[in-house]
């Protein structure tokens, strides 16, 4: 029997018609984070044939946030997606949730900037695809497609590490030159993109510590995924995740939280 397909969404949302103008909401108050000017990351020689262009490379300081919180966030985004950028995040669905696909095979549909056409975001195995020489202690790598990018794909890399009082949070967007020269950047026609990224960074500090604290002891490993997204460098200078971050199994259930009959 074919398994029933279930969508795991972030909650209620308005369904926009394709030709309908979206409602623009004011941003909620947030504290802007500090931006750091650092040496640029470089493409590893192994990926020279991809001819990647680094379109953006930004590093911010997120006070009050820890790497463990961000590791958890990438597997539990449905719990706070609307809090991340209130008024600018229009919807979220796990097409393949982490509890079924793990890190390598989860797939999300996020509605940012466009409430009708989602960004389709797939996690990428960094041991196979991470193209940079440098990496912080933790990393999440994704490819995404959108209506604005009809061919090719864009690569989004988030990498972070604990520092005193918070984390360094670095975000890079890459695209193969052949696609960039053909279709350009998916963000070229999104004038609010820079302010949106600043909004997300500031809001992450506002809600994530509280949200993580509420969920951290929840006993069901299918409802409360805990990933370990630490990375290590291999002898050839490429990177891999220390842990596979597979879907949970019954062996992951703590016997001390099971009610004995």
PDB file of N, CA and C in Angstrom, residues 25-28 30 73 80-91 111-113 195-204 207:
ATOM      1  N   UNK A  25       3.401  44.137   4.883  1.00  0.00           N
ATOM      2  CA  UNK A  25       3.282  44.457   6.297  1.00  0.00           C
ATOM      3  C   UNK A  25       4.534  45.194   6.781  1.00  0.00           C
ATOM      4  N   UNK A  26       4.348  46.028   7.782  1.00  0.00           N
ATOM      5  CA  UNK A  26       5.489  46.666   8.416  1.00  0.00           C
ATOM      6  C   UNK A  26       6.282  45.623   9.202  1.00  0.00           C
ATOM      7  N   UNK A  27       7.601  45.796   9.230  1.00  0.00           N
ATOM      8  CA  UNK A  27       8.427  44.907  10.030  1.00  0.00           C
ATOM      9  C   UNK A  27       8.197  45.186  11.513  1.00  0.00           C
ATOM     10  N   UNK A  28       8.249  44.113  12.316  1.00  0.00           N
ATOM     11  CA  UNK A  28       8.195  44.284  13.759  1.00  0.00           C
ATOM     12  C   UNK A  28       9.517  44.858  14.264  1.00  0.00           C
ATOM     13  N   UNK A  30      13.002  45.202  15.953  1.00  0.00           N
ATOM     14  CA  UNK A  30      14.084  44.258  16.254  1.00  0.00           C
ATOM     15  C   UNK A  30      15.367  45.060  16.429  1.00  0.00           C
ATOM     16  N   UNK A  73      17.301  24.468  15.032  1.00  0.00           N
ATOM     17  CA  UNK A  73      16.386  25.267  14.223  1.00  0.00           C
ATOM     18  C   UNK A  73      16.221  24.699  12.815  1.00  0.00           C
ATOM     19  N   UNK A  80       8.636  27.855  14.113  1.00  0.00           N
ATOM     20  CA  UNK A  80       8.829  29.289  14.303  1.00  0.00           C
ATOM     21  C   UNK A  80       9.040  30.077  13.029  1.00  0.00           C
ATOM     22  N   UNK A  81       8.632  29.503  11.897  1.00  0.00           N
ATOM     23  CA  UNK A  81       8.932  30.174  10.628  1.00  0.00           C
ATOM     24  C   UNK A  81       8.297  31.560  10.541  1.00  0.00           C
ATOM     25  N   UNK A  82       7.074  31.692  11.030  1.00  0.00           N
ATOM     26  CA  UNK A  82       6.417  32.999  10.971  1.00  0.00           C
ATOM     27  C   UNK A  82       7.030  33.991  11.949  1.00  0.00           C
ATOM     28  N   UNK A  83       7.671  33.499  12.997  1.00  0.00           N
ATOM     29  CA  UNK A  83       8.343  34.388  13.947  1.00  0.00           C
ATOM     30  C   UNK A  83       9.667  34.909  13.402  1.00  0.00           C
ATOM     31  N   UNK A  84      10.227  34.204  12.424  1.00  0.00           N
ATOM     32  CA  UNK A  84      11.541  34.550  11.895  1.00  0.00           C
ATOM     33  C   UNK A  84      11.507  35.890  11.171  1.00  0.00           C
ATOM     34  N   UNK A  85      10.484  36.109  10.374  1.00  0.00           N
ATOM     35  CA  UNK A  85      10.343  37.392   9.673  1.00  0.00           C
ATOM     36  C   UNK A  85       8.854  37.701   9.557  1.00  0.00           C
ATOM     37  N   UNK A  86       8.223  38.093  10.662  1.00  0.00           N
ATOM     38  CA  UNK A  86       6.780  38.339  10.642  1.00  0.00           C
ATOM     39  C   UNK A  86       6.375  39.337   9.571  1.00  0.00           C
ATOM     40  N   UNK A  87       5.353  38.971   8.798  1.00  0.00           N
ATOM     41  CA  UNK A  87       4.859  39.825   7.732  1.00  0.00           C
ATOM     42  C   UNK A  87       5.561  39.629   6.411  1.00  0.00           C
ATOM     43  N   UNK A  88       6.736  38.968   6.403  1.00  0.00           N
ATOM     44  CA  UNK A  88       7.486  38.748   5.166  1.00  0.00           C
ATOM     45  C   UNK A  88       7.642  37.261   4.836  1.00  0.00           C
ATOM     46  N   UNK A  89       7.288  36.402   5.788  1.00  0.00           N
ATOM     47  CA  UNK A  89       7.231  34.966   5.521  1.00  0.00           C
ATOM     48  C   UNK A  89       5.764  34.586   5.360  1.00  0.00           C
ATOM     49  N   UNK A  90       5.411  34.139   4.160  1.00  0.00           N
ATOM     50  CA  UNK A  90       4.005  33.924   3.830  1.00  0.00           C
ATOM     51  C   UNK A  90       3.560  32.476   3.958  1.00  0.00           C
ATOM     52  N   UNK A  91       4.484  31.555   4.151  1.00  0.00           N
ATOM     53  CA  UNK A  91       4.093  30.168   4.303  1.00  0.00           C
ATOM     54  C   UNK A  91       5.301  29.254   4.304  1.00  0.00           C
ATOM     55  N   UNK A 111       7.697  30.299   1.342  1.00  0.00           N
ATOM     56  CA  UNK A 111       7.097  31.413   0.615  1.00  0.00           C
ATOM     57  C   UNK A 111       7.671  32.709   1.173  1.00  0.00           C
ATOM     58  N   UNK A 112       8.723  33.196   0.527  1.00  0.00           N
ATOM     59  CA  UNK A 112       9.327  34.468   0.876  1.00  0.00           C
ATOM     60  C   UNK A 112       9.239  35.383  -0.336  1.00  0.00           C
ATOM     61  N   UNK A 113       8.831  36.622  -0.107  1.00  0.00           N
ATOM     62  CA  UNK A 113       8.733  37.628  -1.176  1.00  0.00           C
ATOM     63  C   UNK A 113       7.570  37.350  -2.121  1.00  0.00           C
ATOM     64  N   UNK A 195      17.299  44.101   3.194  1.00  0.00           N
ATOM     65  CA  UNK A 195      16.656  44.416   4.473  1.00  0.00           C
ATOM     66  C   UNK A 195      15.995  43.178   5.068  1.00  0.00           C
ATOM     67  N   UNK A 196      15.540  42.270   4.220  1.00  0.00           N
ATOM     68  CA  UNK A 196      14.933  41.031   4.711  1.00  0.00           C
ATOM     69  C   UNK A 196      15.955  40.185   5.446  1.00  0.00           C
ATOM     70  N   UNK A 197      17.160  40.087   4.901  1.00  0.00           N
ATOM     71  CA  UNK A 197      18.203  39.295   5.553  1.00  0.00           C
ATOM     72  C   UNK A 197      18.574  39.899   6.913  1.00  0.00           C
ATOM     73  N   UNK A 198      18.636  41.227   6.986  1.00  0.00           N
ATOM     74  CA  UNK A 198      18.913  41.880   8.266  1.00  0.00           C
ATOM     75  C   UNK A 198      17.781  41.631   9.260  1.00  0.00           C
ATOM     76  N   UNK A 199      16.557  41.653   8.756  1.00  0.00           N
ATOM     77  CA  UNK A 199      15.370  41.390   9.581  1.00  0.00           C
ATOM     78  C   UNK A 199      15.435  39.975  10.149  1.00  0.00           C
ATOM     79  N   UNK A 200      15.751  38.987   9.305  1.00  0.00           N
ATOM     80  CA  UNK A 200      15.848  37.609   9.773  1.00  0.00           C
ATOM     81  C   UNK A 200      16.909  37.453  10.854  1.00  0.00           C
ATOM     82  N   UNK A 201      18.070  38.062  10.652  1.00  0.00           N
ATOM     83  CA  UNK A 201      19.150  37.936  11.633  1.00  0.00           C
ATOM     84  C   UNK A 201      18.734  38.546  12.975  1.00  0.00           C
ATOM     85  N   UNK A 202      18.147  39.729  12.943  1.00  0.00           N
ATOM     86  CA  UNK A 202      17.717  40.372  14.180  1.00  0.00           C
ATOM     87  C   UNK A 202      16.609  39.606  14.879  1.00  0.00           C
ATOM     88  N   UNK A 203      15.669  39.098  14.095  1.00  0.00           N
ATOM     89  CA  UNK A 203      14.546  38.364  14.680  1.00  0.00           C
ATOM     90  C   UNK A 203      14.994  37.023  15.256  1.00  0.00           C
ATOM     91  N   UNK A 204      16.003  36.401  14.661  1.00  0.00           N
ATOM     92  CA  UNK A 204      16.498  35.126  15.178  1.00  0.00           C
ATOM     93  C   UNK A 204      16.928  35.281  16.638  1.00  0.00           C
ATOM     94  N   UNK A 207      13.566  35.477  18.994  1.00  0.00           N
ATOM     95  CA  UNK A 207      12.661  34.377  19.312  1.00  0.00           C
ATOM     96  C   UNK A 207      13.343  33.033  19.537  1.00  0.00           C
TER      97      UNK A 207
END
